[in-house]
XYZ file of C-alpha atoms in Angstrom:
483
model
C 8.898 -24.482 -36.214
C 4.846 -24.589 -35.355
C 4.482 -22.143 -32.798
C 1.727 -19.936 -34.916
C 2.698 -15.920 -33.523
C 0.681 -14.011 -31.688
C -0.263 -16.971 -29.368
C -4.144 -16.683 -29.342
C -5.733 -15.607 -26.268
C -9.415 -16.047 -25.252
C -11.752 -13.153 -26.448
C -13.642 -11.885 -23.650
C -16.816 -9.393 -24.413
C -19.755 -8.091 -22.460
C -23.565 -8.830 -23.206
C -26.706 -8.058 -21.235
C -28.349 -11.413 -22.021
C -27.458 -15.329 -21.426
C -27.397 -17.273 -24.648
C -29.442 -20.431 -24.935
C -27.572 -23.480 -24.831
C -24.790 -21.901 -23.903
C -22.818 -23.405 -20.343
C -22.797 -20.716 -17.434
C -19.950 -19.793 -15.122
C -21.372 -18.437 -11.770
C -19.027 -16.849 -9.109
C -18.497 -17.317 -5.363
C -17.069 -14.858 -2.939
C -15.697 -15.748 0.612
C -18.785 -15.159 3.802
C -19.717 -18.246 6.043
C -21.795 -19.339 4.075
C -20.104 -18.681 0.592
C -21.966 -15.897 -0.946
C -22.951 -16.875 -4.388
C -23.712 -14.579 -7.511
C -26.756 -14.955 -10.292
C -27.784 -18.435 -10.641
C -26.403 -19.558 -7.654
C -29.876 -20.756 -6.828
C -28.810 -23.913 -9.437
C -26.239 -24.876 -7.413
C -26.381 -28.495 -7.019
C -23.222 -29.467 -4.402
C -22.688 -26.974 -2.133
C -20.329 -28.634 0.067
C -17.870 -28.633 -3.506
C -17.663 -24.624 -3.754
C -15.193 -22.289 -2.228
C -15.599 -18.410 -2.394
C -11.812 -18.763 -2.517
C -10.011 -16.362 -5.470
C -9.405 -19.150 -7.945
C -11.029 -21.581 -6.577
C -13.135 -23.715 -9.542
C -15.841 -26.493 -9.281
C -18.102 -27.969 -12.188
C -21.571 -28.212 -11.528
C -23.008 -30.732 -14.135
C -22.708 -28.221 -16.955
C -21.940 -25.356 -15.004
C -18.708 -23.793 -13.320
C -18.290 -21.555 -10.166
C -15.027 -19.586 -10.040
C -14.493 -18.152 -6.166
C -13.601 -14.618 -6.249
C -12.247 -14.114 -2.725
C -12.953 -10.601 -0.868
C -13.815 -9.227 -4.443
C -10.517 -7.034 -4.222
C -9.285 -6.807 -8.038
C -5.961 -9.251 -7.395
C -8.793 -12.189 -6.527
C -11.082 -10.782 -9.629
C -7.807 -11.038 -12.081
C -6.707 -14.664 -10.610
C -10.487 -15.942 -10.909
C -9.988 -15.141 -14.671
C -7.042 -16.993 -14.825
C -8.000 -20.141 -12.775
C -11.244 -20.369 -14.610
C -10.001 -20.209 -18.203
C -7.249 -22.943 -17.230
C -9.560 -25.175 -15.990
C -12.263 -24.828 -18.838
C -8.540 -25.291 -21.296
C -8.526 -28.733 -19.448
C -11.556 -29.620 -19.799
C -11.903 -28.501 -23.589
C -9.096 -30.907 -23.927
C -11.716 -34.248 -22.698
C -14.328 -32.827 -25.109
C -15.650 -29.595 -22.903
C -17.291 -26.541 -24.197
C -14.956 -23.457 -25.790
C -17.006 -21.006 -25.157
C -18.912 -19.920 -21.592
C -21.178 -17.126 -20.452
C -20.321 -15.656 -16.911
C -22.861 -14.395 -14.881
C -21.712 -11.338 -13.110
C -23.216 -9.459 -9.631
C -25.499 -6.690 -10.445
C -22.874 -4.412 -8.524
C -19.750 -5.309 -10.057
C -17.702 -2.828 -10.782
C -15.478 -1.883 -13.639
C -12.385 -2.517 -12.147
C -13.198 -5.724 -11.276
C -14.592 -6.700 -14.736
C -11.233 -5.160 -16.356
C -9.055 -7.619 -13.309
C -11.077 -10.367 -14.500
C -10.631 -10.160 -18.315
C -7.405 -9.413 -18.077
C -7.077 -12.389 -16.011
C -9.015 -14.690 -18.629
C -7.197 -13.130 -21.438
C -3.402 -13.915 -20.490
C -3.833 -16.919 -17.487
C -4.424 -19.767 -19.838
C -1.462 -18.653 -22.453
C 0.384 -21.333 -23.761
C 3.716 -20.848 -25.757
C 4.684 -24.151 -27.329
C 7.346 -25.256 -30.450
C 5.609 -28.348 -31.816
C 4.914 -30.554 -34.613
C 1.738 -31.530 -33.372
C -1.694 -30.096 -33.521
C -2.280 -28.147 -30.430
C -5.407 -29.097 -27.811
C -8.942 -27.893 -27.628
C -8.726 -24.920 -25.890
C -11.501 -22.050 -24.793
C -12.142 -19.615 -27.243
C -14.500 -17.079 -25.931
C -16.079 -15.885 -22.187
C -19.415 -13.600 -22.765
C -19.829 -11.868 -18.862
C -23.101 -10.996 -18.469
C -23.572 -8.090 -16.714
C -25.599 -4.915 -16.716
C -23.720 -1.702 -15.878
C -22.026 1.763 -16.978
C -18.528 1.113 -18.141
C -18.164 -2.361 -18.221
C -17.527 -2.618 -22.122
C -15.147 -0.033 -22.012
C -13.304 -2.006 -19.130
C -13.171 -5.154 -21.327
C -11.907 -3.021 -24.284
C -8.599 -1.669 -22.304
C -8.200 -5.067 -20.556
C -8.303 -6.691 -23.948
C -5.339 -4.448 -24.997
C -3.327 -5.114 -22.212
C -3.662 -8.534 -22.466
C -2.645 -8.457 -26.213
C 0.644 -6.213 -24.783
C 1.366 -9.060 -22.052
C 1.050 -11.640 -24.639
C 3.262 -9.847 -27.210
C 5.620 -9.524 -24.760
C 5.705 -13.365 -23.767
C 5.930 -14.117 -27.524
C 8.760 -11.949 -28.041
C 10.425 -13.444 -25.415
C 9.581 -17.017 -25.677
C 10.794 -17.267 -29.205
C 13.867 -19.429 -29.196
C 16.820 -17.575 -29.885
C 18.024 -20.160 -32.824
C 14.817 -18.345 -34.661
C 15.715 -15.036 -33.025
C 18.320 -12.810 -33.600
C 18.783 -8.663 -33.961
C 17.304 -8.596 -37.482
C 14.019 -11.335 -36.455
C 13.105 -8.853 -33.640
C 13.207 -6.019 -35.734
C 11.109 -7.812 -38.164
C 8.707 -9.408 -35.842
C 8.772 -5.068 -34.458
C 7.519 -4.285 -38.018
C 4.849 -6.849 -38.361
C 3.268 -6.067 -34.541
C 3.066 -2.664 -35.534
C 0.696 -2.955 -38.439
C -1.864 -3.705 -36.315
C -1.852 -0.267 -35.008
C -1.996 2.826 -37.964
C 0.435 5.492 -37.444
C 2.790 4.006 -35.319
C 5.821 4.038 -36.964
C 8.939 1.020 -37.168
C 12.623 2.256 -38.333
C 15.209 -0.544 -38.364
C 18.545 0.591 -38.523
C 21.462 -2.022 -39.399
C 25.173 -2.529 -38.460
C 26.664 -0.132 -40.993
C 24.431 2.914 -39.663
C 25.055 1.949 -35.862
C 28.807 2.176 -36.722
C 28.224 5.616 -38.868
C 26.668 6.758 -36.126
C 29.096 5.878 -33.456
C 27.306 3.611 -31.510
C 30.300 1.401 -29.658
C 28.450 -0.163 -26.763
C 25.561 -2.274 -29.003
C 28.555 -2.780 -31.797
C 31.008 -3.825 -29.172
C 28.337 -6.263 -27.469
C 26.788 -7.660 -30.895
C 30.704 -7.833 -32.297
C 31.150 -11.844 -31.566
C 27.881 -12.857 -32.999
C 27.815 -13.804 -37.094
C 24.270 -12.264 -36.740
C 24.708 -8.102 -36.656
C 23.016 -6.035 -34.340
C 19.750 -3.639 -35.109
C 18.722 -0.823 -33.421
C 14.956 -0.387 -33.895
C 12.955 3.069 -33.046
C 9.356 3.005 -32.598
C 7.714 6.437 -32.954
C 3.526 6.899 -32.186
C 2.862 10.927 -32.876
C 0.417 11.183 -30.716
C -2.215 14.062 -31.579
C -1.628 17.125 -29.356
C 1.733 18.915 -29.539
C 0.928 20.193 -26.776
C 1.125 16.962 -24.286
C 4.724 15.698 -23.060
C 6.931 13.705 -25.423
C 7.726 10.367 -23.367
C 10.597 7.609 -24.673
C 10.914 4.249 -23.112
C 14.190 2.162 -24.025
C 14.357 -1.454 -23.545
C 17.389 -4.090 -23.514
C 16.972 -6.192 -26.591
C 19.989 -8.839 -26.210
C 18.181 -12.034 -28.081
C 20.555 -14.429 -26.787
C 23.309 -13.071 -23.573
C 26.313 -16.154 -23.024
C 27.974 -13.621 -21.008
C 30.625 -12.609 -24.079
C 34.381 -14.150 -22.501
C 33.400 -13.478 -19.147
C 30.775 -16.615 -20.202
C 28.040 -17.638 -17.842
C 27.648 -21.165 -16.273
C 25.942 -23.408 -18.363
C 22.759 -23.886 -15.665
C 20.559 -21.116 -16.566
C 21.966 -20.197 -19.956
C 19.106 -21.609 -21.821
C 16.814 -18.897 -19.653
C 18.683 -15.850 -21.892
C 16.246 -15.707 -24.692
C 14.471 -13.915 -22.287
C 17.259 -11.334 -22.015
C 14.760 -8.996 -24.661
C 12.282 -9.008 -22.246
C 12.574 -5.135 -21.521
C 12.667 -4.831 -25.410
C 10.194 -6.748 -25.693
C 7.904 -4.568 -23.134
C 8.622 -1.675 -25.197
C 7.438 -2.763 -28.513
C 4.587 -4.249 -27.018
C 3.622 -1.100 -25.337
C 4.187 0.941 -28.228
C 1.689 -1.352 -30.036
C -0.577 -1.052 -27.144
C -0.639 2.744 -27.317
C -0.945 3.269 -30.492
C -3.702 0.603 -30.770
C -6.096 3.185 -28.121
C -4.704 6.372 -29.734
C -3.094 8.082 -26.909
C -2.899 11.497 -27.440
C 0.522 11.592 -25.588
C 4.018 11.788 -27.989
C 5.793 8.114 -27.065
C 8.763 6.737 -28.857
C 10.233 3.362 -28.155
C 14.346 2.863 -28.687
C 15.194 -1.091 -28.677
C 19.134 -1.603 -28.788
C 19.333 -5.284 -30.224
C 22.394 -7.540 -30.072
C 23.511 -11.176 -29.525
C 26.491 -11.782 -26.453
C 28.361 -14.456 -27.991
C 31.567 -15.957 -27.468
C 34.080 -15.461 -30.802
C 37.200 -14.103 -31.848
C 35.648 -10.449 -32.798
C 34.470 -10.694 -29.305
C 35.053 -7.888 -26.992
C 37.028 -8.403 -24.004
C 37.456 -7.509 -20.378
C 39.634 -4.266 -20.683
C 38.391 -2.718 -23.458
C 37.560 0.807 -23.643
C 34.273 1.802 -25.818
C 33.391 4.948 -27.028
C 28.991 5.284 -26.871
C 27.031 7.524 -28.699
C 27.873 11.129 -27.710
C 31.471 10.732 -27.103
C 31.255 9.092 -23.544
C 33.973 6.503 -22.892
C 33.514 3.065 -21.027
C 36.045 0.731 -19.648
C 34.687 -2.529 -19.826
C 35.302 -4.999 -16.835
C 32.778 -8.004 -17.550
C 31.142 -8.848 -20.787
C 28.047 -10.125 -18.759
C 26.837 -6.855 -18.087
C 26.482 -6.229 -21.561
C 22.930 -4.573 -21.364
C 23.801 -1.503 -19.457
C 26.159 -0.762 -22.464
C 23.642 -0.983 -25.314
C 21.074 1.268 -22.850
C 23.552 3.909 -22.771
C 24.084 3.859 -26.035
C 19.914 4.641 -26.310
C 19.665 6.717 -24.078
C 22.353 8.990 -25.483
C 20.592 9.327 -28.468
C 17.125 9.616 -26.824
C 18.372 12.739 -25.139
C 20.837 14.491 -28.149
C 18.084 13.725 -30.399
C 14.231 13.161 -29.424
C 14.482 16.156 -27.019
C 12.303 13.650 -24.557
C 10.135 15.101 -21.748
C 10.830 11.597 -19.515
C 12.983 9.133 -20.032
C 12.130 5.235 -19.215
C 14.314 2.095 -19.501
C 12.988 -0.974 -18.804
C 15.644 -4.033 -18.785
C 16.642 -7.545 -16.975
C 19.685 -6.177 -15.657
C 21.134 -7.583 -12.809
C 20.890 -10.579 -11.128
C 21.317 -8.716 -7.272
C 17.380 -6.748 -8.233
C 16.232 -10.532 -8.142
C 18.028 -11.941 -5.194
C 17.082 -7.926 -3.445
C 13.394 -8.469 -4.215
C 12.600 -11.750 -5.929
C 10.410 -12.569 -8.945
C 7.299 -10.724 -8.821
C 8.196 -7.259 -7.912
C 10.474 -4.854 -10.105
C 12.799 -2.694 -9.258
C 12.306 1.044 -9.582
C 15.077 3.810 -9.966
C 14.084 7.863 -10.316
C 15.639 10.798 -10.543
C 12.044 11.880 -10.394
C 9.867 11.728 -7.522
C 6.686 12.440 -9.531
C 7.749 9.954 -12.348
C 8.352 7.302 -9.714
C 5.147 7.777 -8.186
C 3.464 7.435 -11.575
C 5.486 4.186 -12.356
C 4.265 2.598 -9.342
C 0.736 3.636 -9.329
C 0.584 2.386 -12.938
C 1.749 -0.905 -12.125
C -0.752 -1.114 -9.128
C -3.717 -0.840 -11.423
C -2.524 -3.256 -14.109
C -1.266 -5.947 -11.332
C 2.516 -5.416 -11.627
C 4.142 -4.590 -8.774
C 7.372 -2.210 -8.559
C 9.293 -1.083 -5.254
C 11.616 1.687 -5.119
C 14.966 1.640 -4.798
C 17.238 4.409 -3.550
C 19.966 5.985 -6.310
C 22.957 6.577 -3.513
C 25.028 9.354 -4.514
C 27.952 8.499 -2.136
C 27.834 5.663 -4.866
C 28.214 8.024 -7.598
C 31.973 8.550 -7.686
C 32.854 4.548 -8.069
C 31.282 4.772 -11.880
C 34.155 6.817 -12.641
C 37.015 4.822 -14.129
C 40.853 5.989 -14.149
C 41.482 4.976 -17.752
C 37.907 6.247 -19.136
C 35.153 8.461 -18.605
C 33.255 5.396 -16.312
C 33.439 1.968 -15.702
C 30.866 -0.492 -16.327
C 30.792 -2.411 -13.142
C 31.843 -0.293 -10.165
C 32.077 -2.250 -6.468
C 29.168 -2.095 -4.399
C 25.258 -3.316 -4.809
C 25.038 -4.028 -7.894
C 21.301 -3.333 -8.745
C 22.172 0.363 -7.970
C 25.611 0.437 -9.278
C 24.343 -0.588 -12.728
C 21.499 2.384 -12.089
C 23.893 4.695 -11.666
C 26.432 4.065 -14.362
C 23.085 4.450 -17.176
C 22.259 8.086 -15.007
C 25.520 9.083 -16.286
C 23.866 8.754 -19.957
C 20.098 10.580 -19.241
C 21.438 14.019 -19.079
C 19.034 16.241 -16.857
C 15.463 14.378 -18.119
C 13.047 13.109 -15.586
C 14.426 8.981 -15.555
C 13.774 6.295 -14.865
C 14.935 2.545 -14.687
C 13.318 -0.656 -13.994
C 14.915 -3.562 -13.398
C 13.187 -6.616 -13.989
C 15.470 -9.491 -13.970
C 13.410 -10.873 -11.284
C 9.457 -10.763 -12.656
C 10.360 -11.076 -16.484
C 10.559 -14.628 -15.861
C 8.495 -17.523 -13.906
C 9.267 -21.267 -13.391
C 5.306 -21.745 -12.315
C 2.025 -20.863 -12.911
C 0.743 -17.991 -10.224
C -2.148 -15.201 -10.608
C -2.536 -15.138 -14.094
C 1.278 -15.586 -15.006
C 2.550 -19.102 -16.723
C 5.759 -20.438 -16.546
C 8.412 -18.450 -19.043
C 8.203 -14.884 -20.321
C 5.845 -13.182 -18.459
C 6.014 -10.129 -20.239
C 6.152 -8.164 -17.192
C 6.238 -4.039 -17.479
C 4.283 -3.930 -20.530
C 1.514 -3.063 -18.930
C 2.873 -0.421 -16.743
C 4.419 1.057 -19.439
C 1.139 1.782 -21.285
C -0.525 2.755 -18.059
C 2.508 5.303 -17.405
C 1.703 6.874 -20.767
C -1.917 7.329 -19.909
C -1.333 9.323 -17.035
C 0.267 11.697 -19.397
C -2.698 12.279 -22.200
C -3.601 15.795 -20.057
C -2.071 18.873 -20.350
C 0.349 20.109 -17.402
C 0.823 16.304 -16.425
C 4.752 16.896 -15.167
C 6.047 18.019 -12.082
């Protein structure tokens, strides 16, 4: 298999100078007439550029890239527009690397949309035996102002937590399994000193009691892991925040088996796992102050005779009994199994799980918005402005309580799949598991994926929530920072 891992991205820095020799990018931004940036005076077709966000044109050697009202969305899908097109043209024998000329006023949020942008829209995840194309290597923006490196620096990071994420994700599932994901876990985290990787194998999970990841990895020859990631953080005085994240590496539904249209789409079922590690990596990597641990539950859903069944009863860790009534929904039982053991034994301030859980979150609100359960109103809010600022977009969605009484189940403690809307069924049956810590639960079977290119997302893993995730943690690197 040639599919080198981590998929580079294009390095993006920040100078104060243009380099000789060196092809320019200038920028456009919507007016009547377009409104063009530094060396728009060289401009040699007018009637060929657009102020549009994304918009590209070559002129001779140079590019403009339209950056639309200037709002960060249109900075971040310049980025990605741009380094796509300069990826094509590398491929006929173009330059690989550019300097863009910035507007003395940009600002740093723009800059940081924009090389995030650059950095993740022209990712490419390909298995081949052949060589892959020319491709850009490096943008230098030119631009003078307070900030702006530092904006490049976190953007950077992100994008290395996206593309971790789509890597994770993207990896066929004949190469992944419980025990590669814990492995590729270790190896992402050595990029990052002091954040910690325990991998914990079938025999401990069963010591330890934990019947919903055993039950769901129990028809697969390749045994389940359950991998903790734990960054320190420096001040014992700041909250202690775990995120859990579904890690099934390959989901055929168990007996109650999916249809085959679709199926190949579950290696992507780890994409909430996936969002963990890679935020965990990304925290650790700008030395949050902040306590964060990361639980992944990994399994394989397969189809065998040690498979469970429809009707079975589990017992999690903790003690909490499940009556099982579809083998499809196998990721809520691995997250309670977590989140159990989050709350008897990391003592966590807040409580996140991040998962593609059900299929009615993406019919409820499509594929670029996740869903968003709290028990917390602050923690909500936090989640959502997070993802505002990174360019992932989250709605919330209401926990019902008149719901509550359907989890229970007549011949256990709950039931897995209770009647009713299923995004917030499944929400309510993990509550059951979180004890009385701030939670909450995202949902993104909708955004985890894409079939086409949009913004600065590529068709496959997008490795949505990633980026939220490390955001979320940021907000809490002060002191008093819940409630």
């Amino acid at each position: 298999m040639r599919a080198p891992l981590p998929t580079p991205l294009v390095t993006v820095e920040v100078a104060d100078t243009l380099r000789r020799g060196v092809p320019a990018v200038l920028v456009a931004s919507t007016g009547d007439p377009v409104r063009l940036g530094p060396g728009g005076e060289d401009v040699v077709d007018l009637a060929d550029v657009s102020g549009k966000a994304g918009a590209t044109s070559r002129q001779g050697r140079a590019w403009v890239v339209g950056v639309g009202d200037g709002g960060p969305g249109d900075w971040r899908k310049a980025g990605a527009s741009l380094v796509r097109a300069l990826h094509a043209d590398a491929e006929k024998a173009g330059g690989t690397t550019f300097d863009v000329r910035l507007p003395e006023d940009v600002t740093a949020a723009a800059v940081a949309a924009f090389t995030l942008g650059a950095a993740v829209g022209g990712y490419r995840f390909k298995v081949s035996g052949e060589e892959p194309p020319k491709r850009v290597k490096s943008l230098r923006l030119v631009a003078a102002g307070a900030g702006l490196a530092e904006a490049v620096r976190k953007a950077n990071t992100l994008a290395a937590a996206t593309s971790l994420g789509r890597d994770l994700a993207n990896t066929p599932s004949n190469v992944k399994d419980p025990s590669w994901l814990a492995a590729a876990a270790v190896k992402a985290a050595r990029v990052a000193p002091g954040l910690r990787v325990d991998v914990r194998d079938e025999k401990w999970l069963a010591e330890q009691g934990f019947g919903g990841v055993l039950a769901v990895g129990g028809g697969s020859s390749r045994p389940p892991r359950f991998i903790e990631l734990t960054w320190p953080g420096t001040d014992s005085g700041l909250p202690h925040l775990v995120l859990v994240g579904k890690g099934i590496t390959f989901d055929t539904g168990g007996i109650s088996i999916k249809p085959a249209e679709g199926m190949h789409l579950m290696r992507t079922d780890m994409s909430g796992g996936a969002a963990v590690i890679a935020a965990l990596v990304g925290i650790a990597q700008q030395s949050l102050p902040v306590r964060v641990t990361g639980l992944v539950p990994a399994a394989e859903n397969h189809v065998s005779g040690s498979a469970y069944r429809p009707g079975d009863v589990i017992t999690h860790y903790g003690g909490t009994t499940t009556e099982v009534t579809n083998t499809d929904a196998e990721g809520r039982l691995v997250l309670a199994d977590a989140l159990a053991y989050a709350v008897r034994n990391l003592r966590p301030d807040v409580l996140v799980d991040v998962a593609t859980l059900t299929g009615a979150m993406k019919v409820t609100l499509g594929v670029r918005t996740g869903g968003l359960f709290a028990t917390d109103d602050d923690l909500a809010g936090r989640i959502a402005d997070a993802g505002a600022k990174v360019g992932e977009s989250w709605w919330r969605m209401p926990l019902l309580e008149e719901l509550a009484e359907d989890v229970r189940s007549d011949i256990a403690d709950v039931r897995q799949c209770p009647p009713g809307p299923g995004g917030i069924t499944a929400a309510l049956f993990l509550k059951e598991f979180t004890g009385d810590v701030p939670w909450a639960h995202l949902d993104i079977a909708g955004p985890a994926r894409a079939d086409r290119v949009y913004d600065e997302v590529v068709a496959g893993a997008t490795g949505f929530a990633a980026r939220t995730l490390i955001e979320l943690a940021e907000t809490y690197t002060q002191p008093n920072t819940i409630g």
